[in-house]
Short mmCIF file of C-alpha atoms in Angstrom, two decimals:
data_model
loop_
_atom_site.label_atom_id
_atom_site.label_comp_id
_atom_site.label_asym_id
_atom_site.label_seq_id
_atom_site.Cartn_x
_atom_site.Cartn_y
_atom_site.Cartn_z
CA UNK A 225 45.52 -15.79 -2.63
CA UNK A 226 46.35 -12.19 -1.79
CA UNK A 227 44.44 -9.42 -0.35
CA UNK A 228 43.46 -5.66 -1.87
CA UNK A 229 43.57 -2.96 0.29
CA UNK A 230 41.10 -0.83 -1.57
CA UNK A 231 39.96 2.20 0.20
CA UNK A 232 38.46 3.39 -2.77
CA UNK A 233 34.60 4.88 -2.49
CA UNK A 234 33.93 5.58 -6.63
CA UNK A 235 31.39 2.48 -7.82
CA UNK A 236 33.14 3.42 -11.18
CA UNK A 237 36.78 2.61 -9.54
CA UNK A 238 35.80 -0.42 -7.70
CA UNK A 239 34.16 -2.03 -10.56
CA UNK A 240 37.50 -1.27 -13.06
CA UNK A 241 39.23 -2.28 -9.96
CA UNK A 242 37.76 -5.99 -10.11
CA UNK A 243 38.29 -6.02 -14.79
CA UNK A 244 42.01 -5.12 -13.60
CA UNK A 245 42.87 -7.32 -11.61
CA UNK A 246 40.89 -10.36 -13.53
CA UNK A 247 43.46 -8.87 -16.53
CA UNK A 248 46.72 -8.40 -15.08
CA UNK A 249 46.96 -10.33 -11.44
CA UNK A 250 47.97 -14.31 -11.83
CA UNK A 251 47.51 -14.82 -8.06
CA UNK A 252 44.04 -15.83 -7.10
CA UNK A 253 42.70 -12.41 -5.37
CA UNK A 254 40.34 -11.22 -2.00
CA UNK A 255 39.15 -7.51 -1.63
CA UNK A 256 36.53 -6.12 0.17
CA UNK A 257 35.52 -2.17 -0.62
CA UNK A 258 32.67 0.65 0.11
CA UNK A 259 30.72 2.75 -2.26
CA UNK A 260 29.39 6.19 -1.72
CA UNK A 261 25.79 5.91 -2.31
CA UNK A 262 25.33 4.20 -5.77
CA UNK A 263 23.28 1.50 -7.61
CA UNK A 264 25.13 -1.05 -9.42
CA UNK A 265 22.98 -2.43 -12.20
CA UNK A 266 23.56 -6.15 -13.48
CA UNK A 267 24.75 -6.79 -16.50
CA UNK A 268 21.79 -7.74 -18.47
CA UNK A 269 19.33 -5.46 -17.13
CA UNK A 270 17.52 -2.47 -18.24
CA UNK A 271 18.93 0.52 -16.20
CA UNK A 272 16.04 2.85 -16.49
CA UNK A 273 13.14 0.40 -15.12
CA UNK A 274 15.41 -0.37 -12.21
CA UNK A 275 16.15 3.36 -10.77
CA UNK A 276 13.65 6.29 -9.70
CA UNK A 277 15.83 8.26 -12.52
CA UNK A 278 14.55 11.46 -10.99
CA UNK A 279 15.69 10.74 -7.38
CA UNK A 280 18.88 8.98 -8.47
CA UNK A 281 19.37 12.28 -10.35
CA UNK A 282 18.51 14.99 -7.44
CA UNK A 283 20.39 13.26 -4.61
CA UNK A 284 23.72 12.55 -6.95
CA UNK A 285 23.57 8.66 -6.53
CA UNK A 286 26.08 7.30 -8.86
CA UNK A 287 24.83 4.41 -11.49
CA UNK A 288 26.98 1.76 -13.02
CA UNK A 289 26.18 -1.55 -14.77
CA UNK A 290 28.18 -4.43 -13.16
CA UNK A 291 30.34 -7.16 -15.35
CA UNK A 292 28.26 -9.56 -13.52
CA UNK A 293 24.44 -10.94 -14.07
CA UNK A 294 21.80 -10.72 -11.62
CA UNK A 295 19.58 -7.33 -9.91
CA UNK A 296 19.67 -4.12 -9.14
CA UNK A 297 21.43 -3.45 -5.68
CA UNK A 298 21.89 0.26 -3.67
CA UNK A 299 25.01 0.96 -2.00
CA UNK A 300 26.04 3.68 0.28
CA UNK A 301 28.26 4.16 3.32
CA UNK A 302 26.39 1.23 5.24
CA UNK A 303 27.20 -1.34 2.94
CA UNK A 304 30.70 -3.72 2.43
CA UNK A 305 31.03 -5.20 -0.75
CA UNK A 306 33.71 -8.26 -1.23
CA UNK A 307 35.23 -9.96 -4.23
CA UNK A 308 36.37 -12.88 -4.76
CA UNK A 309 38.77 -13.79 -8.04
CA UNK A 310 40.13 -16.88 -8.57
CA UNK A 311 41.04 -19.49 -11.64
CA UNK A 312 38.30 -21.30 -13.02
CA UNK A 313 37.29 -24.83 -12.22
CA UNK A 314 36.34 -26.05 -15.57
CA UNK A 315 35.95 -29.52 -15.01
CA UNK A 316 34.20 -29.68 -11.30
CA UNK A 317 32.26 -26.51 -11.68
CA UNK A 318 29.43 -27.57 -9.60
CA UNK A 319 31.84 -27.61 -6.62
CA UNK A 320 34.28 -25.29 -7.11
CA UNK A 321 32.90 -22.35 -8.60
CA UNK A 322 29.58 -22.35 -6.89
CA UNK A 323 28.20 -19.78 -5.20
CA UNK A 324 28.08 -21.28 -2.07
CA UNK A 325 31.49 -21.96 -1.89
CA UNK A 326 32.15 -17.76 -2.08
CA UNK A 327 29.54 -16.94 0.24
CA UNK A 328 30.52 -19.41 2.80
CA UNK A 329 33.54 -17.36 4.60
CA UNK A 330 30.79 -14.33 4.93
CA UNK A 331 28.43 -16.66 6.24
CA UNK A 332 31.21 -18.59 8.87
CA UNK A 333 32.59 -14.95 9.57
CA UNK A 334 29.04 -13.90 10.90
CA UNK A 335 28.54 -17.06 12.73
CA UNK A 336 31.21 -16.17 14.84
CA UNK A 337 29.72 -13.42 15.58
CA UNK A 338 26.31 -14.77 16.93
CA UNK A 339 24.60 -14.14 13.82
CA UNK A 340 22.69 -17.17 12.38
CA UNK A 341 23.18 -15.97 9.00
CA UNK A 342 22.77 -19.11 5.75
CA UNK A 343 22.99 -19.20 2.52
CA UNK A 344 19.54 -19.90 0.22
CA UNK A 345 18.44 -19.94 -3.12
CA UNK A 346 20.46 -19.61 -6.29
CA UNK A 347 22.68 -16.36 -4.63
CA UNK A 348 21.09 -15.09 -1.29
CA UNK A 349 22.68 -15.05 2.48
CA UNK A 350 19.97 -14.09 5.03
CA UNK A 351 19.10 -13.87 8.34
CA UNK A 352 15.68 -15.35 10.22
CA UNK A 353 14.29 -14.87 6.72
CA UNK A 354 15.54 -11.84 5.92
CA UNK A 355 18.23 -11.11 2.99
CA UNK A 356 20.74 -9.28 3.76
CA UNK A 357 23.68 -10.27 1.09
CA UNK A 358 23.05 -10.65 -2.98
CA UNK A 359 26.02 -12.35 -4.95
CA UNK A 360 26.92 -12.27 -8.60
CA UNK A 361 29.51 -13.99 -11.58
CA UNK A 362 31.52 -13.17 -13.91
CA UNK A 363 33.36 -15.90 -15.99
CA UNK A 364 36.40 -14.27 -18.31
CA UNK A 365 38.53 -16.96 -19.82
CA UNK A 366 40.07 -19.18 -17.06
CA UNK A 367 39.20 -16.55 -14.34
CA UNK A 368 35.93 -16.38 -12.33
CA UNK A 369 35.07 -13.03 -10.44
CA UNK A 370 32.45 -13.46 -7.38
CA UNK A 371 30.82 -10.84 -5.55
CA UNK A 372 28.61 -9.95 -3.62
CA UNK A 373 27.08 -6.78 -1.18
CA UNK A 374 26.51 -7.12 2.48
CA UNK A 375 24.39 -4.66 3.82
CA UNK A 376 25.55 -3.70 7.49
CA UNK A 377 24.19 0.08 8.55
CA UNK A 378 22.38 0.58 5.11
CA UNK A 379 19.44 3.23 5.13
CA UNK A 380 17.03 1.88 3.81
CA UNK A 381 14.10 4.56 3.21
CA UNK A 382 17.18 5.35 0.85
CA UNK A 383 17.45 2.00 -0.74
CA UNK A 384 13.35 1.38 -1.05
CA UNK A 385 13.68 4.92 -2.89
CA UNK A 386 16.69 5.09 -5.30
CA UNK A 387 15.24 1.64 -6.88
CA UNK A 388 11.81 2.30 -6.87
CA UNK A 389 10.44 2.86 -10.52
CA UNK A 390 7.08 2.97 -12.45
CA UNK A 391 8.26 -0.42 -14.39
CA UNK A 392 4.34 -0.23 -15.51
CA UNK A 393 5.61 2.18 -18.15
CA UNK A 394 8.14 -0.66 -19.60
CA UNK A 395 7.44 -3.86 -21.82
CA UNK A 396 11.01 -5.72 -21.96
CA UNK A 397 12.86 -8.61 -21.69
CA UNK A 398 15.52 -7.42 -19.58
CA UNK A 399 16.09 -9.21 -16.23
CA UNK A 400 13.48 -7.63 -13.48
CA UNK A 401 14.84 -6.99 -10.16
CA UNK A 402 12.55 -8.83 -7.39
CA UNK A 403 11.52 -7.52 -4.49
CA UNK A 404 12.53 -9.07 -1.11
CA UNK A 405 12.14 -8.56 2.63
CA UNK A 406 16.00 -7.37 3.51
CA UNK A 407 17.73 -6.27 6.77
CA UNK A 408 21.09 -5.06 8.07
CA UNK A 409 23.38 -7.12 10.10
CA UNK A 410 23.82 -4.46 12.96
CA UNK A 411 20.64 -5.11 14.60
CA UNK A 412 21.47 -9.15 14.36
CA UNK A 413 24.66 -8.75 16.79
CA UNK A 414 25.16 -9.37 20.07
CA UNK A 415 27.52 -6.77 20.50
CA UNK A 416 27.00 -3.33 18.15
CA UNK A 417 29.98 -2.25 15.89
CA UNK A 418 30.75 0.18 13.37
CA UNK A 419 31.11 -0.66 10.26
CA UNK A 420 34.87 0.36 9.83
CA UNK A 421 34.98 -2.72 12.51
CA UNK A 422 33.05 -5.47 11.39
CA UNK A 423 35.13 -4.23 7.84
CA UNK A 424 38.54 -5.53 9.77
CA UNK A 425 37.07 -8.15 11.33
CA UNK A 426 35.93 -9.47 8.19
CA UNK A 427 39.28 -9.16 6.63
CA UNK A 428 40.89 -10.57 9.18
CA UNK A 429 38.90 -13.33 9.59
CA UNK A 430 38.65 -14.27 5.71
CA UNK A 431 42.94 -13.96 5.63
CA UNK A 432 43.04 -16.16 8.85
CA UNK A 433 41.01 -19.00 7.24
CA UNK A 434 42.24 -19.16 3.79
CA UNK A 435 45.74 -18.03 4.84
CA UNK A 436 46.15 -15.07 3.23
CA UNK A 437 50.17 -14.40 3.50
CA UNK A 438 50.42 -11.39 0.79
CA UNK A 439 48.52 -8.31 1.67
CA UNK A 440 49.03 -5.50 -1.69
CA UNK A 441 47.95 -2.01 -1.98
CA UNK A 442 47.01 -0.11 -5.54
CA UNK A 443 50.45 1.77 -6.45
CA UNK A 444 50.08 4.73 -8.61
CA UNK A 445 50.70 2.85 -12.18
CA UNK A 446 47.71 0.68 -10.78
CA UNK A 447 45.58 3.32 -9.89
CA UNK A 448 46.31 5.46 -13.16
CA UNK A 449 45.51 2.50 -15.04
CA UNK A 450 42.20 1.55 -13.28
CA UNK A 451 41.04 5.20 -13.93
CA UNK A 452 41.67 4.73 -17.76
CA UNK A 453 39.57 1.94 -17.37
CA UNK A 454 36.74 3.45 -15.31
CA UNK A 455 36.60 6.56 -17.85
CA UNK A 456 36.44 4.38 -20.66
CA UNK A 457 34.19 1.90 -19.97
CA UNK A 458 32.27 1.91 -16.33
CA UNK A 459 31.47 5.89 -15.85
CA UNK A 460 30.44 5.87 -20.10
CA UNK A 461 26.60 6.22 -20.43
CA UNK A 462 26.94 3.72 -23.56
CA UNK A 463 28.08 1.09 -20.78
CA UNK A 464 25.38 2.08 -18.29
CA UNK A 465 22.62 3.20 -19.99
CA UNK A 466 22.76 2.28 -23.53
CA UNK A 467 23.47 -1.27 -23.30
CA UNK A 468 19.70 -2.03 -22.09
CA UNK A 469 17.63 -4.22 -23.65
CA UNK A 470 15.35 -3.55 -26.24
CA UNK A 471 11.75 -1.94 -24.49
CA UNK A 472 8.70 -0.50 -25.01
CA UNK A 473 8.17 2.76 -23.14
CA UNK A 474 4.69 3.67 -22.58
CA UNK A 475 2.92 6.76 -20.66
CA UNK A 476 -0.05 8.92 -21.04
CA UNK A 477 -0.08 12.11 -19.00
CA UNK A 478 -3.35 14.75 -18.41
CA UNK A 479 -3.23 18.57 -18.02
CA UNK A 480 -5.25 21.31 -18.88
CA UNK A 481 -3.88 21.31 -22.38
CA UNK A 482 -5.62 17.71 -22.93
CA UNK A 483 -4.48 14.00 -22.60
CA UNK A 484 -1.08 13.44 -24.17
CA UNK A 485 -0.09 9.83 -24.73
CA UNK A 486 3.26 8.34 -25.70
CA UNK A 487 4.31 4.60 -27.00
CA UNK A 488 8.14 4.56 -27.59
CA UNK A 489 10.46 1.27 -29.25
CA UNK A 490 13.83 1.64 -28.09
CA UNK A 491 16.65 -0.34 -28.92
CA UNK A 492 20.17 -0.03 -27.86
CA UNK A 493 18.61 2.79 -25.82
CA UNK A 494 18.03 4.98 -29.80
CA UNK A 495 14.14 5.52 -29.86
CA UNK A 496 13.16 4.13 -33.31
CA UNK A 497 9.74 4.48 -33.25
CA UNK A 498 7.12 6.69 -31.94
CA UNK A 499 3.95 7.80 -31.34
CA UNK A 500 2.32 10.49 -29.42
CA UNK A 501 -1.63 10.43 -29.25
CA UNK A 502 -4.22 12.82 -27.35
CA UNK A 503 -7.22 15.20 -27.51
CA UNK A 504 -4.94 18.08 -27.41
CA UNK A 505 -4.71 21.16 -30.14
CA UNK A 506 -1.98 21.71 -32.48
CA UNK A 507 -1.41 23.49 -35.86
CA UNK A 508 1.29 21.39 -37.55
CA UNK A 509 1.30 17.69 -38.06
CA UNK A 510 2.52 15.47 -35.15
CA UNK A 511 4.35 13.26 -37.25
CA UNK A 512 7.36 15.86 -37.84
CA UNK A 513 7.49 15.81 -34.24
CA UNK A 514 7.79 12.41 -34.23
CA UNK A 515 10.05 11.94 -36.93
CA UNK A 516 12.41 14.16 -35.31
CA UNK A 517 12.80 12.11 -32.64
CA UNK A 518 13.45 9.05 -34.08
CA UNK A 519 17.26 8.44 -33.54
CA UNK A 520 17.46 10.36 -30.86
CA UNK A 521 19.58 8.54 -27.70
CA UNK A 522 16.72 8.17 -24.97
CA UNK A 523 18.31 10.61 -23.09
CA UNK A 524 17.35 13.75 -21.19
CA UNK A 525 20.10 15.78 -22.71
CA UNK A 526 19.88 14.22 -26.14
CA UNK A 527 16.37 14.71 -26.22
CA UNK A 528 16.72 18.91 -25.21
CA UNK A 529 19.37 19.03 -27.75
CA UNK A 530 17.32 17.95 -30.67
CA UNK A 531 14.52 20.23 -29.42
CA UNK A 532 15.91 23.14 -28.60
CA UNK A 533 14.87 24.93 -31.75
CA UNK A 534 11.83 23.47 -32.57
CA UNK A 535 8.60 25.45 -31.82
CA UNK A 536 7.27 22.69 -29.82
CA UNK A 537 3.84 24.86 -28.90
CA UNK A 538 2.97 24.56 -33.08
CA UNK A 539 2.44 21.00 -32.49
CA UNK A 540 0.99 20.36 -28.78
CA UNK A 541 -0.26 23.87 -27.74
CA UNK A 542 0.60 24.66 -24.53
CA UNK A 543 3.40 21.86 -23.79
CA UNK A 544 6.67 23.13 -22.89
CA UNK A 545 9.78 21.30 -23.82
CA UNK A 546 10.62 20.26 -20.70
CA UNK A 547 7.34 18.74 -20.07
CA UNK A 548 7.84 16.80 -23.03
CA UNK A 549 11.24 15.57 -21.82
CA UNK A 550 9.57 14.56 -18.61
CA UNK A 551 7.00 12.86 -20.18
CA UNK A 552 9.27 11.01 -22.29
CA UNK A 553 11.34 9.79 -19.29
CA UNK A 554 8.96 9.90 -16.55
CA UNK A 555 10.13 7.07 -14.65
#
């Protein structure tokens, strides 16, 4: 096994970081590496009924969907995330590739520490109760990619907002995030540390017990191709946002203009139906609205673009196009 230095902070990078090295790296593989503030979005979720989109949006918090299954997760500078990628056990995967076996140096590591962290349910690490660590899977071939997020210093009147959403408005099948009781590890130690510490101590004491001889950095050919990577598949909105689920998107909003109500189908994240009821006024038929929008990506920017020459007032007196947009994505 040999460790990545990775001193990376781009969610984007990290995450083309882990497909790289699953791709090109025979030697089984340890990193551990920090995000800026970020959600990373599992792989069979529906990105938009997992963020606040709007505060996600105003405070520039980066969103990527992960390789891996599993919830939604916030990141920023109080958070270490590790990796783990090794060849997969085929035949004893019960043992080998479970994800107890991954979590266990994070587990011994805080033990050591004072910190009577353990490992429950199907991908948890907690303490007195209290999660503090989700972990993930990826299975590629012969390869198996385990990580997970350890949340040290995290803020979390950050985290509690960045993933809050009116999921009331959605009707899909996607995997649900669920909410649970979490702390950070600083307040669990005897003895405080900053994070840049309990970073090397963790490295340290992962390479000590699985004796970890070969320590690498990313040269420029790897970094060069990790970005072509992260531009092509991990910062693209067709990776993040389009490959939801299908959904229903439902909302009904009241202003002086009247009640305006809205049932969306969207697939691959294209609206392909809709409907937009109310006791407001209008001169021209509401279905040419409607049919205008069908097709459309379910996108803020997709959305402006289609109706930037339309005479939106001719159909819902009074609504502007931006309320419309908002309406349409108020989430």
């Amino acid at each position: 096994m040999i460790y990545v230095i990775n001193n990376n902070n781009s969610c984007f990078f990290n995450h083309a970081a882990e497909k790289y090295l699953m791709n090109n790296f025979d030697d089984e593989v340890f990193m551990l590496w920090v995000n800026k503030p970020s959600i990373l979005i599992g792989r069979n979720q529906n990105t938009l009924t997992e963020i606040n989109y709007n505060y996600v949006k105003d405070n520039n918090i980066d969103v990527v969907r992960r390789l891996s299954g599993g919830g939604a997760i916030y990141n920023d500078f109080g958070n270490i995330n590790f990796t783990f990628i090794t060849n997969r056990d085929k035949k004893s995967s019960t043992e080998k590739n479970s994800f107890n076996k991954f979590a266990l140096p994070v587990i011994e590591a805080l033990q050591s520490l004072g910190v009577n962290a353990e490992f429950t349910g199907r991908n948890d690490i907690i303490i007195e109760g209290k999660k503090f660590s989700g972990n993930a899977q990826y299975f590629q071939k012969d390869k198996l990619l385990h990580h997970g997020s350890i949340l040290f210093d995290c803020d979390m009147s950050k985290l509690s907002l960045a993933l809050k959403s009116k999921s009331i408005k959605f009707k899909n099948k996607g995997v649900k995030s669920v909410g649970a009781r979490v702390t950070n590890i600083l307040p669990h130690l005897d003895k405080a540390m900053a994070l840049g510490e309990f970073r090397e101590y963790l490295k340290n004491y992962i390479i000590d017990t699985h004796d970890i001889e070969r320590i690498i950095e990313f040269n420029e050919s790897d970094i060069e191709e990790i970005e072509k990577i992260s531009e092509k598949s991990f910062k693209s909105w067709e990776w993040n946002y389009g490959k939801s689920p299908v959904y229903k998107y439902e909302n009904s909003v009241k202003r002086p203009i009247g009640l305006v109500e809205y049932t969306l189908n969207v697939e691959k994240s294209i609206i392909t139906d809709i409907s937009i009821y109310g006791d407001y006024f209008g001169e021209r038929n509401i279905l040419e609205l409607e049919e205008a929008l069908i097709g459309v990506k379910h996108r803020r920017d997709h959305i402006e673009h289609k109706l930037k020459d339309l005479k939106l007032d001719d159909y819902i007196r009074g609504l502007t196009i931006k309320d419309l947009i908002n309406d349409l994505l108020e989430i």
